PDB file of C-alpha atoms in Angstrom:
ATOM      1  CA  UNK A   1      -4.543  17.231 -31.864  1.00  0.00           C
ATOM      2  CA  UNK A   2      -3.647  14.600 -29.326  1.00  0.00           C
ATOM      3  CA  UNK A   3      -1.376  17.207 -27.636  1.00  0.00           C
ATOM      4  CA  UNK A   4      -3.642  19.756 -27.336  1.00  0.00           C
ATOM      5  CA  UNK A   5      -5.899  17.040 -26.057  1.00  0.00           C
ATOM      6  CA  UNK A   6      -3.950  15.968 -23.315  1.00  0.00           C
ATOM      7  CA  UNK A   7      -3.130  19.840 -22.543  1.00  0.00           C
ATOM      8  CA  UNK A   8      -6.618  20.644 -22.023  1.00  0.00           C
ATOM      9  CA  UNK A   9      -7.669  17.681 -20.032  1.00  0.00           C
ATOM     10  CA  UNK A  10      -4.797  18.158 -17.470  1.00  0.00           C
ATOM     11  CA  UNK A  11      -5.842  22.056 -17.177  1.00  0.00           C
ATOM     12  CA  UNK A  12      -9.097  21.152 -16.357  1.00  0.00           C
ATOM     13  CA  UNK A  13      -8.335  18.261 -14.101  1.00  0.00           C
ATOM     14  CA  UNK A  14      -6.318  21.401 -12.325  1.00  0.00           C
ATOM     15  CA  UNK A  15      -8.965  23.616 -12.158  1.00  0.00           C
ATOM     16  CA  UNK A  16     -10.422  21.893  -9.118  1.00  0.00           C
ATOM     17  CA  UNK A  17      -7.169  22.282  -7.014  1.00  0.00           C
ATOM     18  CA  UNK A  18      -7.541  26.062  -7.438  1.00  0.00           C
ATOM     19  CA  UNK A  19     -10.762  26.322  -6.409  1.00  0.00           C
ATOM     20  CA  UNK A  20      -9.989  24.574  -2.755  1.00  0.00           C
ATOM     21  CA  UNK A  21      -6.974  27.907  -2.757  1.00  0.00           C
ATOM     22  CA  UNK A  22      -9.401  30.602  -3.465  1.00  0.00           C
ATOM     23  CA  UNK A  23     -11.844  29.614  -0.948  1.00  0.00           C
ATOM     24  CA  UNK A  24      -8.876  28.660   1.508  1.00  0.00           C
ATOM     25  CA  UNK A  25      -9.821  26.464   4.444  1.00  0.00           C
ATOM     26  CA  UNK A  26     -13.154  26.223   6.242  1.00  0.00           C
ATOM     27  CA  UNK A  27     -14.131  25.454   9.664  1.00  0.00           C
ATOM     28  CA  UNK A  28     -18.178  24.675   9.301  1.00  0.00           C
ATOM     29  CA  UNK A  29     -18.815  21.294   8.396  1.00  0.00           C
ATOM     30  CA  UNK A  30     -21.795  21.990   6.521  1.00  0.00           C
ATOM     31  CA  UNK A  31     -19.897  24.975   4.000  1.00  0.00           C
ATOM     32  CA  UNK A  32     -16.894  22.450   3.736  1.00  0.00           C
ATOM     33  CA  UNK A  33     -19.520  19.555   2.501  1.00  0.00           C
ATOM     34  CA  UNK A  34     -20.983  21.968  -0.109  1.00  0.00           C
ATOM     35  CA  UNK A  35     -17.506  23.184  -1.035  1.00  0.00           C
ATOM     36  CA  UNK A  36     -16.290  19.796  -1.619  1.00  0.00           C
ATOM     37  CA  UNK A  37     -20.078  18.703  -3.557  1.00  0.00           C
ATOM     38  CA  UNK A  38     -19.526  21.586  -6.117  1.00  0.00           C
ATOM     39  CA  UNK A  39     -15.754  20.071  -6.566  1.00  0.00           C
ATOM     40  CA  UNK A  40     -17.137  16.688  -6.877  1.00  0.00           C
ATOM     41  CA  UNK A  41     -19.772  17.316  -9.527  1.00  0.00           C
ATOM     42  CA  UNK A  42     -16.992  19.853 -11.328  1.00  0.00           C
ATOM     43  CA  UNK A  43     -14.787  16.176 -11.775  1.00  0.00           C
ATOM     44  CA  UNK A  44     -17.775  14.303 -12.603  1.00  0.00           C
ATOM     45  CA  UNK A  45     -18.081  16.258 -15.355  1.00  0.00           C
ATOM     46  CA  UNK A  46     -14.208  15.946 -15.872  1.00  0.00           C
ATOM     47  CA  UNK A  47     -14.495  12.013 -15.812  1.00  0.00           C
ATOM     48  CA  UNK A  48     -17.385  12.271 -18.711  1.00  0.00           C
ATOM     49  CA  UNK A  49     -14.957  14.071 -20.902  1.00  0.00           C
ATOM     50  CA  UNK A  50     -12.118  11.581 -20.145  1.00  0.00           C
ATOM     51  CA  UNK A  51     -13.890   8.764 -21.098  1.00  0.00           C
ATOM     52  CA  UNK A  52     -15.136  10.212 -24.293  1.00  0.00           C
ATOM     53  CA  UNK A  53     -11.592  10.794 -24.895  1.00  0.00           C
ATOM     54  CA  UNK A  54     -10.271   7.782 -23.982  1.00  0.00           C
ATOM     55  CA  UNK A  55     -12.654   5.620 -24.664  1.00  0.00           C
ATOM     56  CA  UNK A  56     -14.540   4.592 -28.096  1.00  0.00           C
ATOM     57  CA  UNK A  57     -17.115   2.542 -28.244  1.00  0.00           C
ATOM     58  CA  UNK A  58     -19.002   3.273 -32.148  1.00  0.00           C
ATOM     59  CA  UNK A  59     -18.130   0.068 -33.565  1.00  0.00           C
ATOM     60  CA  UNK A  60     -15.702  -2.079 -31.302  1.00  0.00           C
ATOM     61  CA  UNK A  61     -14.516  -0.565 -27.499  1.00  0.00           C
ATOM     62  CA  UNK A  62     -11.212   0.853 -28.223  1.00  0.00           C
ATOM     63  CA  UNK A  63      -8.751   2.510 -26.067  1.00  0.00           C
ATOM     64  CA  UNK A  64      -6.926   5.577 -26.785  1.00  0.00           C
ATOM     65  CA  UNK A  65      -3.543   4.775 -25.482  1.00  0.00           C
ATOM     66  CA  UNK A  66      -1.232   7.250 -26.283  1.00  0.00           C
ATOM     67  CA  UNK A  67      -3.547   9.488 -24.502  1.00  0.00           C
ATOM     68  CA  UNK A  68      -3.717   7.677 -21.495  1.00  0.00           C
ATOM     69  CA  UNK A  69       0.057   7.409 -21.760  1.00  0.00           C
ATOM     70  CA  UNK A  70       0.479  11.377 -22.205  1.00  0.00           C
ATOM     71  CA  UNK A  71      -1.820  11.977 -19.520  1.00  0.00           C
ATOM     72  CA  UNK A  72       0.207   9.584 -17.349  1.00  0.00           C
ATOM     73  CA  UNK A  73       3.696  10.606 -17.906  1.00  0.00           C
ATOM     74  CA  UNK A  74       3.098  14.239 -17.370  1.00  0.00           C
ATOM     75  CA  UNK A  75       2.975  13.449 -14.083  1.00  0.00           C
ATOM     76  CA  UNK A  76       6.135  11.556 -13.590  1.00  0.00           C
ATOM     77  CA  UNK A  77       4.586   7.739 -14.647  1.00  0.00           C
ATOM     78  CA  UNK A  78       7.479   5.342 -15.919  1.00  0.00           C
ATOM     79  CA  UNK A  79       6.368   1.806 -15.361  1.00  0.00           C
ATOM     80  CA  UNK A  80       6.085   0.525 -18.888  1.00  0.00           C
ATOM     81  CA  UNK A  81       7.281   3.213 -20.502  1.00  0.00           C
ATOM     82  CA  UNK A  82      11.265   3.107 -19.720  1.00  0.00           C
ATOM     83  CA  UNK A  83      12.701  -0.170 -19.977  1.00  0.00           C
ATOM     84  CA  UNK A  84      15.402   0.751 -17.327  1.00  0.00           C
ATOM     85  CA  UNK A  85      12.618   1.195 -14.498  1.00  0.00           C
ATOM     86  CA  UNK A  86      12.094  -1.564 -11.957  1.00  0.00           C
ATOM     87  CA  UNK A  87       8.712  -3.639 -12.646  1.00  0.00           C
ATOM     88  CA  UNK A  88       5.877  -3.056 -10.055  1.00  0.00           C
ATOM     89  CA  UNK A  89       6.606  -6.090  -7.828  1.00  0.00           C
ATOM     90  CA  UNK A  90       9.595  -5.115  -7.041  1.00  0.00           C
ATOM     91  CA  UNK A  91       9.471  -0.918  -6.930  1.00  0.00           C
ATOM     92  CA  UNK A  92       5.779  -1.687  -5.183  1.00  0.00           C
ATOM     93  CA  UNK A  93       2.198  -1.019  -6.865  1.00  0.00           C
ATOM     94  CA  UNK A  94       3.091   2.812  -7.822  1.00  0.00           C
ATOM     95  CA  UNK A  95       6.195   1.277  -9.781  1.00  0.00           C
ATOM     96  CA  UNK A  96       8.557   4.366 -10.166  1.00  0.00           C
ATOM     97  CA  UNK A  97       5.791   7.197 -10.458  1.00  0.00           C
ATOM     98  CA  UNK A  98       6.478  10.211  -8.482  1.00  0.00           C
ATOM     99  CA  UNK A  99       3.511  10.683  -5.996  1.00  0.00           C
ATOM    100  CA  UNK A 100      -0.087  10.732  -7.421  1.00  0.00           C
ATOM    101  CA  UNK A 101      -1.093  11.903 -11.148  1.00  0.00           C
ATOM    102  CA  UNK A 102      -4.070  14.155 -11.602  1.00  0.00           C
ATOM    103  CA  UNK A 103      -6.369  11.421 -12.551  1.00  0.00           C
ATOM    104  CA  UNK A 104      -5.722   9.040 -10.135  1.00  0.00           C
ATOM    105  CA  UNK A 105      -6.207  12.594  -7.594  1.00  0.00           C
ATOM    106  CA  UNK A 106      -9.528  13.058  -9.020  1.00  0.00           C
ATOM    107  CA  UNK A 107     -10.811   9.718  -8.678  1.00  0.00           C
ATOM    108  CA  UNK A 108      -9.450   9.554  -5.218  1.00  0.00           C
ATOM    109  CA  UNK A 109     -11.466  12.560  -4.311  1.00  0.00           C
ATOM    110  CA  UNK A 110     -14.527  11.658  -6.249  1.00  0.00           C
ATOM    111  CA  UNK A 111     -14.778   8.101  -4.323  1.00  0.00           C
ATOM    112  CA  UNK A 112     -14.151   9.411  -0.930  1.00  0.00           C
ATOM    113  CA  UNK A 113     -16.092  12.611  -1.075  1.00  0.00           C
ATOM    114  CA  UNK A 114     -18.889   9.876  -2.441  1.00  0.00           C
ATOM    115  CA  UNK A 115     -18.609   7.928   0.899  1.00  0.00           C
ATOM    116  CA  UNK A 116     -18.472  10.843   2.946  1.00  0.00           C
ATOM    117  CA  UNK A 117     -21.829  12.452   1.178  1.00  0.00           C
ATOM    118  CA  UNK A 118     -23.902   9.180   1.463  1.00  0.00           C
ATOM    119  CA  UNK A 119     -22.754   8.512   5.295  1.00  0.00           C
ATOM    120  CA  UNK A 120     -23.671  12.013   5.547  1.00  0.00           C
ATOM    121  CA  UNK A 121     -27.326  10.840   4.003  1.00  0.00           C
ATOM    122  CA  UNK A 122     -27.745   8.042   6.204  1.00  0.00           C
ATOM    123  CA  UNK A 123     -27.139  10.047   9.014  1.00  0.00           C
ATOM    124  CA  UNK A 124     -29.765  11.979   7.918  1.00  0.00           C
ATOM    125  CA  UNK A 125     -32.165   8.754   8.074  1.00  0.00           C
ATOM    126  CA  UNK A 126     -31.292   6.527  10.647  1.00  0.00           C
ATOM    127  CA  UNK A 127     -31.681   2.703   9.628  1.00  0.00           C
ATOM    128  CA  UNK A 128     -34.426   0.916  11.485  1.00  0.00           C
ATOM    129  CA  UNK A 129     -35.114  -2.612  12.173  1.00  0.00           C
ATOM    130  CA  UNK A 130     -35.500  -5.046   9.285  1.00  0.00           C
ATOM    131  CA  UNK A 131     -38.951  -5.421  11.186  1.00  0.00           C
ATOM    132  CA  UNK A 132     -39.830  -1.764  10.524  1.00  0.00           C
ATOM    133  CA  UNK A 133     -38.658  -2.031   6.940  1.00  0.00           C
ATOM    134  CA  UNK A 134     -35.421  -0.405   6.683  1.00  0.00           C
ATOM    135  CA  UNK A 135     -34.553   2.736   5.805  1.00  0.00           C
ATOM    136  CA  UNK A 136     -38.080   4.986   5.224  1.00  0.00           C
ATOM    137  CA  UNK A 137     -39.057   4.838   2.194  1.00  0.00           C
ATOM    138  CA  UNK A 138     -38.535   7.822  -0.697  1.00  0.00           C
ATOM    139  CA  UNK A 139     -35.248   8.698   2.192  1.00  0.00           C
ATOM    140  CA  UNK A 140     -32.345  10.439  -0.053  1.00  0.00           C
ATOM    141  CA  UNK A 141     -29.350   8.293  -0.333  1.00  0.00           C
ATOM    142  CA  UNK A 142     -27.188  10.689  -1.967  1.00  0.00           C
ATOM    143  CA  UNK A 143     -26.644  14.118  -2.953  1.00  0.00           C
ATOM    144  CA  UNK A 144     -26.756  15.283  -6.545  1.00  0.00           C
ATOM    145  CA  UNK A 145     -23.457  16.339  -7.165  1.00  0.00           C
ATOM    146  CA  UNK A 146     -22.668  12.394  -5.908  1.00  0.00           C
ATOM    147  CA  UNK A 147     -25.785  11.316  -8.026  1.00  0.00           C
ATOM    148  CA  UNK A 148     -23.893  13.027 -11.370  1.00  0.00           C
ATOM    149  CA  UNK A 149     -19.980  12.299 -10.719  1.00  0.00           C
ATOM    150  CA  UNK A 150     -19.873   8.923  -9.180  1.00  0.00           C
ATOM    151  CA  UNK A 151     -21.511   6.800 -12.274  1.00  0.00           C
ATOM    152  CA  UNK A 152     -18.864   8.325 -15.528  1.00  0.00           C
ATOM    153  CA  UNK A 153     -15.616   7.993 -12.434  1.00  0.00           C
ATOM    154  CA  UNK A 154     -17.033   3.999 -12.452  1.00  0.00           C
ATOM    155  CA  UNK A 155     -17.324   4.016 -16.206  1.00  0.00           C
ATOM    156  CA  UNK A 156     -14.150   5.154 -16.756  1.00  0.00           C
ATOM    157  CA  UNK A 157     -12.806   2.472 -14.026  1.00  0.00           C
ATOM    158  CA  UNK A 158     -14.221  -0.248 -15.881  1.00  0.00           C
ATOM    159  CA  UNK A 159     -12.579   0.689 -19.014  1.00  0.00           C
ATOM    160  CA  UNK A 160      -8.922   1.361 -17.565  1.00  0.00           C
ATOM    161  CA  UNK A 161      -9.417  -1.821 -15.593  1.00  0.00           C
ATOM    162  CA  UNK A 162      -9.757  -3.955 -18.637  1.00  0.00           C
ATOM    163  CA  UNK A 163      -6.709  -5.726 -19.899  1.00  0.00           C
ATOM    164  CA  UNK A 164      -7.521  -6.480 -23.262  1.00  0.00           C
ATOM    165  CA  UNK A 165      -8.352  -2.791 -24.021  1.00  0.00           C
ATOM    166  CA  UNK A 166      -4.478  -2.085 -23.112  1.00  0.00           C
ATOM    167  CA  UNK A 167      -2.591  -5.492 -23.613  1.00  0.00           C
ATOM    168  CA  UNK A 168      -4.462  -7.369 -26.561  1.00  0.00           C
ATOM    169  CA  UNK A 169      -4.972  -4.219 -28.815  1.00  0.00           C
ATOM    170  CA  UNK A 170      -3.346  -3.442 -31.866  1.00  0.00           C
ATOM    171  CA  UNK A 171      -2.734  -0.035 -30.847  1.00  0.00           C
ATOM    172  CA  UNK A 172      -0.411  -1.377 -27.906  1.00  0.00           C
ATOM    173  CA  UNK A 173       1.136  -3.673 -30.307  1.00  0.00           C
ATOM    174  CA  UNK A 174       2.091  -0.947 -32.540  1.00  0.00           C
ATOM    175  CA  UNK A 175       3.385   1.201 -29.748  1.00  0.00           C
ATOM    176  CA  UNK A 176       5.551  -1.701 -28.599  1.00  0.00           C
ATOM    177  CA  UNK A 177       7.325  -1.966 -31.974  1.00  0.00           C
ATOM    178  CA  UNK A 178       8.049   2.004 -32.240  1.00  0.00           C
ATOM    179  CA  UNK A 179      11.503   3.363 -31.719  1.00  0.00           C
ATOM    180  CA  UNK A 180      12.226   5.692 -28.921  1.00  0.00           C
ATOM    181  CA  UNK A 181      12.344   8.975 -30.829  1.00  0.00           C
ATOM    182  CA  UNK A 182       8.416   8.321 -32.409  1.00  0.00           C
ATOM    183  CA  UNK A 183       7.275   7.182 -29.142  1.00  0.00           C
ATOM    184  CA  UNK A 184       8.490   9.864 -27.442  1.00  0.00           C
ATOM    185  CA  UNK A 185       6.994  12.333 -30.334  1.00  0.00           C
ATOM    186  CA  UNK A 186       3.598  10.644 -30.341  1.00  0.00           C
ATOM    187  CA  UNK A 187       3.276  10.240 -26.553  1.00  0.00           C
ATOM    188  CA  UNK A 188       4.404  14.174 -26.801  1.00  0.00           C
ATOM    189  CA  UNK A 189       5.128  15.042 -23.235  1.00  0.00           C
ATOM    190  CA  UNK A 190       8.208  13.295 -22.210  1.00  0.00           C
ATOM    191  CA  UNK A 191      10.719  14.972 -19.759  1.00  0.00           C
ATOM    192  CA  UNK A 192      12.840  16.721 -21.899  1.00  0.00           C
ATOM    193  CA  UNK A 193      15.376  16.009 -19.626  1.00  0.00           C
ATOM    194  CA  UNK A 194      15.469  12.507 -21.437  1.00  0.00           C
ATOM    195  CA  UNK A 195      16.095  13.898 -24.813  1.00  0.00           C
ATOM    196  CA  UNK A 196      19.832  14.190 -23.245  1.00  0.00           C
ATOM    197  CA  UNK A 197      22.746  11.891 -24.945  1.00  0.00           C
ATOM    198  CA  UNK A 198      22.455   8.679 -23.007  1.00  0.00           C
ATOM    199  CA  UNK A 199      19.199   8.743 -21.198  1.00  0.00           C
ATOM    200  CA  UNK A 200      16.878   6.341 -21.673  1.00  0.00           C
ATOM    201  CA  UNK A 201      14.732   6.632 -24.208  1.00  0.00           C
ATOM    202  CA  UNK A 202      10.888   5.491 -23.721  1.00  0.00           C
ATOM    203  CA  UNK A 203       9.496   2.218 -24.740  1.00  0.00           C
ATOM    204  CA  UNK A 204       6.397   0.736 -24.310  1.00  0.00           C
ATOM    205  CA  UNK A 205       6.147  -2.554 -22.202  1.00  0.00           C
ATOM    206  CA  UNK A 206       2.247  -2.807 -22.761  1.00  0.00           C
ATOM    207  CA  UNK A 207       1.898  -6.039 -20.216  1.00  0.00           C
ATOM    208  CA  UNK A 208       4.219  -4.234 -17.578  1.00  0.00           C
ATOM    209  CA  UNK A 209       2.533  -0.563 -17.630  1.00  0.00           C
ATOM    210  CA  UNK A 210      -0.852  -2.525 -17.589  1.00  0.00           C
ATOM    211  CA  UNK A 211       0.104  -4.350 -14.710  1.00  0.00           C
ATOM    212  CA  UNK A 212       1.190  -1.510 -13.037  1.00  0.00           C
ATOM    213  CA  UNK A 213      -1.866   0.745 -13.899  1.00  0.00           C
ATOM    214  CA  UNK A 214      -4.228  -1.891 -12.780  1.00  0.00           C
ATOM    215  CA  UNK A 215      -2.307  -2.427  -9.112  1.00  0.00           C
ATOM    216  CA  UNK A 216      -2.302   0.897  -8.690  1.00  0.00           C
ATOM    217  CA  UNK A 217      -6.337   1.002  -9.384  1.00  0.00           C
ATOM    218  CA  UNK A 218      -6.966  -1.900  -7.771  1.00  0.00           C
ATOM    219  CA  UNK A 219      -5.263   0.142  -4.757  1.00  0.00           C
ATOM    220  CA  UNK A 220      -7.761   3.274  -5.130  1.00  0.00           C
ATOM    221  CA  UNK A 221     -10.525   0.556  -5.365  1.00  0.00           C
ATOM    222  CA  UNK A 222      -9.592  -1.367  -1.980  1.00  0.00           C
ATOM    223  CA  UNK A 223      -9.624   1.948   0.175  1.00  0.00           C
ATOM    224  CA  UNK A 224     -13.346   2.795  -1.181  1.00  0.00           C
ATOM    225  CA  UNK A 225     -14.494  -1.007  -0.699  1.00  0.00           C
ATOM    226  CA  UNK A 226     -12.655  -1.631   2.389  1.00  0.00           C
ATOM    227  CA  UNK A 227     -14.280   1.988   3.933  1.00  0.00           C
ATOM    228  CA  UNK A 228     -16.573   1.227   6.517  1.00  0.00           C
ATOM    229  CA  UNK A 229     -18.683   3.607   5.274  1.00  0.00           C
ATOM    230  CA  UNK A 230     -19.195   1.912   1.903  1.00  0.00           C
ATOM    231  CA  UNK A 231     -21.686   0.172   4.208  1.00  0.00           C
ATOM    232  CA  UNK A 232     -24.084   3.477   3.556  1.00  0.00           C
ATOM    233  CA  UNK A 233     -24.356   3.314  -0.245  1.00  0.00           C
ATOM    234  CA  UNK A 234     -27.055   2.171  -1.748  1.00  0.00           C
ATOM    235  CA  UNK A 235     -27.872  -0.817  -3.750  1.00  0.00           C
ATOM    236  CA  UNK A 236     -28.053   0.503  -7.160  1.00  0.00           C
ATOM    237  CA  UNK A 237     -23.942   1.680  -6.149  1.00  0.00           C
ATOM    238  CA  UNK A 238     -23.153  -1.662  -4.599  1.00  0.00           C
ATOM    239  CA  UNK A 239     -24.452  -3.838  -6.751  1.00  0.00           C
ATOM    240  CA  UNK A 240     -22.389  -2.404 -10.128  1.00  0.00           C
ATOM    241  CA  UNK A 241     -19.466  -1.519  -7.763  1.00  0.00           C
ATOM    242  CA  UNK A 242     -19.478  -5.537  -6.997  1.00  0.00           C
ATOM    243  CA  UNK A 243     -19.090  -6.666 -10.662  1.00  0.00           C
ATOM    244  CA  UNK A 244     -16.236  -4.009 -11.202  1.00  0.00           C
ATOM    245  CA  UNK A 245     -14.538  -5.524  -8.133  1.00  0.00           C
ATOM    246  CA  UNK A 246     -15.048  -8.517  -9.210  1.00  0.00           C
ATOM    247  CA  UNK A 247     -13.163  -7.432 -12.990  1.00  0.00           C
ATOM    248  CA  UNK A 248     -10.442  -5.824 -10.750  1.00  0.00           C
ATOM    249  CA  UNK A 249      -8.997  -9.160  -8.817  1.00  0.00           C
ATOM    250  CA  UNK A 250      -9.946 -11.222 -12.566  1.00  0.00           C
ATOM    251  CA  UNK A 251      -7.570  -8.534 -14.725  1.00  0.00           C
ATOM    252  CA  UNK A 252      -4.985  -8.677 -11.679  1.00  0.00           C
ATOM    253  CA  UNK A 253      -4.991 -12.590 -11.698  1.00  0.00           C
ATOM    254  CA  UNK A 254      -4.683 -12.323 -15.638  1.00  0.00           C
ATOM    255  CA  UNK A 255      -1.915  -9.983 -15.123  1.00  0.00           C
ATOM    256  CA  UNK A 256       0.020 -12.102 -12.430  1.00  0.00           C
TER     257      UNK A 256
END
């Protein structure tokens, strides 16, 4: 189950990549915008069936780590997972992973297509004076397909960003004491190139690959909060974008 799971999840997550081919590259702004909204709400849709995967939340919040782990690896992630890899601080915040994973390329896009669409909206409605009340009143801040992907992409954020979903769980504990062969069964998608005699087989470091995971979030975080035009959202995306930033530098000084 978990395998076919994680099989589906990353097909879908690919789906949007093939859509930018078949409609191959466009020069006016406005059918580029629209081409990009229809991707954006497609992944927000993505993100709400990633956190019901991952996440559980009927009697305790729960994590599902092998998952995330499966989902992770399949796109070249080692931190945490093979004891002979450097540790983030000194490989850097991506650790050892091989460019970008398709979840942390969805998010990306998500976030930046986000500030695009509601600098777009402002442009729209130019802000007046503080005198003259602002922005008018009833003005559109954001599009829809912002409206229904941005909210589940900072849902799932929070959850990934927690440490003691990842580090203080039984779950992780039990993954730590596996041997290599289960791990690498129940995590499923290893490279088989490490099923080879004498490479390394996985284990899991829980406090390393959170520390990892986290730096590199915290990284996708800074770009979106250090955009100038985060300056354009609204308040009902600042304000709940605040407190997450605020979990992301608490979770990174517990992790330090």
């Amino acid at each position: 189950a978990g395998r076919l799971l994680s099989t589906n999840l990353r097909a879908s997550l690919e789906n949007y990549h093939h859509y930018g081919e078949l409609h191959g590259d466009m020069d006016d702004e406005e059918a580029l915008m629209a081409r990009d909204a229809a991707k954006c709400m497609y992944l927000g849709n993505q993100m709400n069936l990633l956190y019901a995967a991952l996440c559980e939340e009927k009697r305790e919040r729960r994590l599902n780590i092998p998952l995330l782990i499966n989902l992770l690896v399949c796109d070249g992630w080692k931190d945490g997972i093979y004891p002979t890899v450097a540790t983030s601080t000194d490989a850097g915040a991506d650790g050892e992973s091989p460019g970008e994973g398709l979840v942390f390329k969805a998010i990306r896009f998500v976030l930046a297509h986000s500030l695009r669409d509601m600098a777009a909206m402002r442009g729209k409605h130019p802000s007046r004076s503080a005198e003259d009340g602002g922005a008018p009143r009833g003005a559109q801040r954001m599009s829809r397909a912002v409206a229904s992907s941005l909210p589940p992409t900072l849902s799932l954020l929070r959850r990934l960003i927690s440490r003691p979903l990842l580090v203080d769980a039984q779950l992780a504990a039990t993954l730590a004491g596996m041997n290599g062969k289960d791990l690498a069964s129940l995590i499923s998608n290893v490279p088989r190139s490490n099923d080879a005699e004498g490479a390394p087989k996985p284990k899991f470091e829980a406090a390393q690959f959170t520390r990892a995971l986290h730096l590199k979030l915290a990284k996708l975080s800074y770009e979106a909060w250090s955009d100038e035009r985060f300056s354009c959202a609204p308040a009902h995306v600042v304000h709940p974008w605040i407190s997450y930033m605020g979990e992301v530098i608490r979770n990174l000084e517990e992790s330090a």
